[in-house]
Every structure is written in C-alpha cells, then in structure tokens.
Amino acid sequence: MIGAHLKEVRKSLHFSQEQMTEGILDRSFYSRVENDCSEINVNDLVKLLHYHRILVVDFLRGFGTTSTDIEILQNRITTAYLNEDVVTLQDLYINTKFADVRMKKVVRILINRLNGVNNLDERDREFSYSFLNEDNWNSENLWLVLHMLDLYELSDLKILVETIFHKVIRKKK
C-alpha cells in the first residue's frame, strides 16, 4: 500500500526510481518497496519525503485518513456553497455541532446569500469586520475570511488584504 502510493508520488514528480532514491536508499530496495515485496521503515520514508520536499501530512492524505473533522466540514460547506446547495447548508447549520461558532455564523450568512439576502444586518457586518482584528492567521481563520470575501465592498477588500499582509509580515519579523 505504501509502496504503491510512493510509486504514484514518484510518477507525479516525473522521477525515475534512481532520481527518487539518489543518496537516500538503494534503488533495488526501493523497487521492491514499490512492488510491495519489501517494507520501508518510517525513518527512510520520512527521509525520502523530506529530501523531495513532500510533507508527510500531504503524503498521508493520499490514504484518505488524515483529514481532520474541521477540514471535512469546511470542504462540505465550501462544496455546498459553490454548488448553491441551500438544502445541504441548512442541514449542516441545523444538525452540526460547530466547535467554532464563527463557522456556524458563516454558514448562516452563506445560506442568506444563496437565498438572495445580500444586505448584512449590523451584527453580521460587525462579524465580517472582526476578521481585521485577527492575529492568528491559521488555516481555519483564512477559511472563514475566504467565505466572507464576497460580502465586502472592493475598498474594504483592499483594507482586509493589506491588514492580513501587514500582520503576517510583522509576525515573521
């Protein structure tokens, strides 16, 4: 199973077995791994992935078991919104226990948008601008902002992008 996935990754990189293993593993051993005749140990697998700048998490995603619950939920919401599937969004809104209440607010706003309610009430407007105060620009916060972008006026979008940019740059210094 790992061998077959390694082979897929290698082929996606357009590498020969020699290119994939150079300086890390014996090519003949690697060939046996790809053909499920030998097992690769974790250390060698990590070295191989690291050498080719492949994140272990990305490699493991190929097995379909490493998505977190929040990523699965984010994907379901995004897909439903892009497909204009109000029924699925409503079902998620009603039946999902959201760990992050902001996500539930976004789903409600997306449902309203798909139902033609384009004007934000004062609470939603404050919520949409609250992202400007974020200091932690992790993937969850960026997902939330992404789904709020079409609610902003163009001038506000410019401010939002500049704010995010400056906060990220400042954090790196």
Coordinates of C-alpha atoms in Angstrom, one line a residue:
M1 CA 0.0 0.0 0.0
I2 CA 2.8 2.5 0.9
G3 CA 4.8 1.2 -2.0
A4 CA 2.0 1.8 -4.5
H5 CA 1.5 5.3 -3.1
L6 CA 5.2 6.0 -3.3
K7 CA 5.1 4.9 -6.9
E8 CA 2.2 7.3 -7.7
V9 CA 4.0 10.2 -6.0
R10 CA 7.3 9.4 -7.9
K11 CA 5.4 9.3 -11.2
S12 CA 3.6 12.5 -10.4
L13 CA 7.0 14.1 -10.0
H14 CA 8.2 12.6 -13.2
F15 CA 11.1 10.9 -11.5
S16 CA 12.8 7.7 -12.3
Q17 CA 13.5 5.3 -9.4
E18 CA 17.1 6.5 -9.5
Q19 CA 16.1 10.1 -9.2
M20 CA 13.7 9.3 -6.3
T21 CA 16.3 7.4 -4.3
E22 CA 19.6 9.1 -5.0
G23 CA 21.6 9.4 -1.9
I24 CA 18.9 8.1 0.3
L25 CA 18.0 4.5 -0.5
D26 CA 19.3 1.7 -2.6
R27 CA 17.3 1.7 -5.9
S28 CA 16.8 -2.0 -6.0
F29 CA 15.4 -1.9 -2.4
Y30 CA 13.1 1.0 -3.4
S31 CA 11.9 -1.0 -6.4
R32 CA 10.9 -3.9 -4.0
V33 CA 9.1 -1.4 -1.8
E34 CA 7.1 0.0 -4.8
N35 CA 6.2 -3.6 -5.8
D36 CA 5.2 -4.4 -2.2
C37 CA 8.0 -7.0 -1.8
S38 CA 9.7 -5.1 0.9
E39 CA 8.6 -2.8 3.7
I40 CA 10.2 0.7 4.1
N41 CA 10.8 1.8 7.6
V42 CA 9.4 5.1 8.9
N43 CA 12.8 6.8 9.1
D44 CA 13.7 6.0 5.5
L45 CA 10.2 7.1 4.3
V46 CA 10.5 10.4 6.1
K47 CA 14.0 11.0 4.7
L48 CA 12.8 10.3 1.2
L49 CA 9.8 12.6 1.6
H50 CA 11.8 15.3 3.2
Y51 CA 14.5 15.1 0.5
H52 CA 11.9 15.7 -2.1
R53 CA 10.1 18.4 0.0
I54 CA 7.0 16.4 0.3
L55 CA 5.1 17.0 3.6
V56 CA 4.4 13.8 5.5
V57 CA 0.9 15.0 6.1
D58 CA 0.4 15.5 2.3
F59 CA 1.8 12.0 1.6
L60 CA -0.6 10.5 4.2
R61 CA -3.6 12.4 2.8
G62 CA -3.3 10.1 -0.2
F63 CA -4.6 7.4 2.0
G64 CA -7.7 9.4 2.8
T65 CA -7.5 9.1 6.6
T66 CA -5.8 12.2 7.8
S67 CA -8.3 15.0 7.2
T68 CA -9.5 16.4 10.4
D69 CA -13.1 16.8 11.2
I70 CA -12.9 20.5 10.7
E71 CA -11.3 20.1 7.2
I72 CA -14.1 17.7 6.3
L73 CA -16.7 20.1 7.5
Q74 CA -15.1 23.0 5.7
N75 CA -15.0 21.0 2.4
R76 CA -18.7 20.1 2.8
I77 CA -19.6 23.7 3.4
T78 CA -17.5 25.0 0.5
T79 CA -18.8 22.4 -1.9
A80 CA -22.4 23.1 -0.9
Y81 CA -22.0 26.8 -1.3
L82 CA -20.2 26.6 -4.7
N83 CA -23.0 24.2 -5.9
E84 CA -25.6 26.6 -4.5
D85 CA -26.9 23.7 -2.4
V86 CA -29.0 25.6 0.2
V87 CA -30.6 22.4 1.5
T88 CA -27.2 20.9 2.5
L89 CA -26.1 24.2 4.0
Q90 CA -29.3 24.3 6.1
D91 CA -28.9 20.7 7.1
L92 CA -25.3 21.4 8.2
Y93 CA -26.4 24.6 10.0
I94 CA -29.1 22.8 12.0
N95 CA -27.5 19.4 12.6
T96 CA -23.8 20.2 13.1
K97 CA -22.2 20.8 16.4
F98 CA -19.7 23.5 15.4
A99 CA -16.6 23.6 17.5
D100 CA -16.0 27.2 16.2
V101 CA -19.2 29.3 16.4
R102 CA -17.8 31.6 13.8
M103 CA -18.2 28.8 11.3
K104 CA -21.9 28.5 12.1
K105 CA -22.3 32.2 11.5
V106 CA -20.6 32.0 8.2
V107 CA -22.9 29.1 7.2
R108 CA -26.0 31.2 8.1
I109 CA -24.6 34.1 6.1
L110 CA -23.9 31.9 3.1
I111 CA -27.5 30.5 3.3
N112 CA -28.8 34.1 3.3
R113 CA -26.6 34.9 0.3
L114 CA -27.9 32.0 -1.7
N115 CA -31.4 32.9 -0.7
G116 CA -30.9 36.4 -2.2
V117 CA -30.4 38.3 1.1
N118 CA -27.4 40.4 0.2
N119 CA -27.6 43.1 2.9
L120 CA -25.9 42.3 6.2
D121 CA -27.5 43.3 9.4
E122 CA -25.4 45.2 11.9
R123 CA -24.4 42.0 13.8
D124 CA -23.2 40.3 10.6
R125 CA -21.4 43.5 9.5
E126 CA -19.5 43.6 12.8
F127 CA -18.8 39.9 12.5
S128 CA -17.5 40.3 8.9
Y129 CA -15.1 43.1 10.0
S130 CA -14.0 41.2 13.1
F131 CA -11.5 39.4 10.9
L132 CA -9.5 42.5 10.6
N133 CA -8.6 42.1 14.3
E134 CA -7.2 38.6 13.9
D135 CA -3.7 38.0 15.0
N136 CA -3.7 34.2 14.3
W137 CA -3.9 33.7 10.6
N138 CA -4.1 29.9 10.6
S139 CA -6.0 27.8 8.0
E140 CA -9.3 28.0 9.9
N141 CA -9.2 31.8 10.1
L142 CA -8.2 32.1 6.5
W143 CA -11.1 29.7 5.5
L144 CA -13.5 31.9 7.4
V145 CA -12.2 35.0 5.6
L146 CA -12.3 33.3 2.2
H147 CA -16.0 32.6 2.7
M148 CA -16.7 36.2 3.7
L149 CA -14.9 37.9 0.8
D150 CA -17.9 38.4 -1.4
L151 CA -19.6 40.3 1.4
Y152 CA -17.0 43.0 1.3
E153 CA -17.1 46.1 -0.9
L154 CA -14.0 46.4 -3.1
S155 CA -12.5 49.2 -1.0
D156 CA -13.0 47.0 2.2
L157 CA -11.4 44.1 0.5
K158 CA -8.3 46.2 -0.2
I159 CA -8.1 47.1 3.5
L160 CA -8.6 43.5 4.5
V161 CA -5.9 42.2 2.3
E162 CA -3.5 44.9 3.4
T163 CA -4.2 44.2 7.0
I164 CA -3.6 40.5 6.6
F165 CA -0.4 41.1 4.7
H166 CA 1.0 43.5 7.3
K167 CA 0.1 41.2 10.2
V168 CA 1.7 38.2 8.6
I169 CA 4.8 40.2 7.7
R170 CA 5.0 41.7 11.2
K171 CA 4.7 38.3 12.7
K172 CA 7.5 36.9 10.6
K173 CA 9.9 39.7 11.8

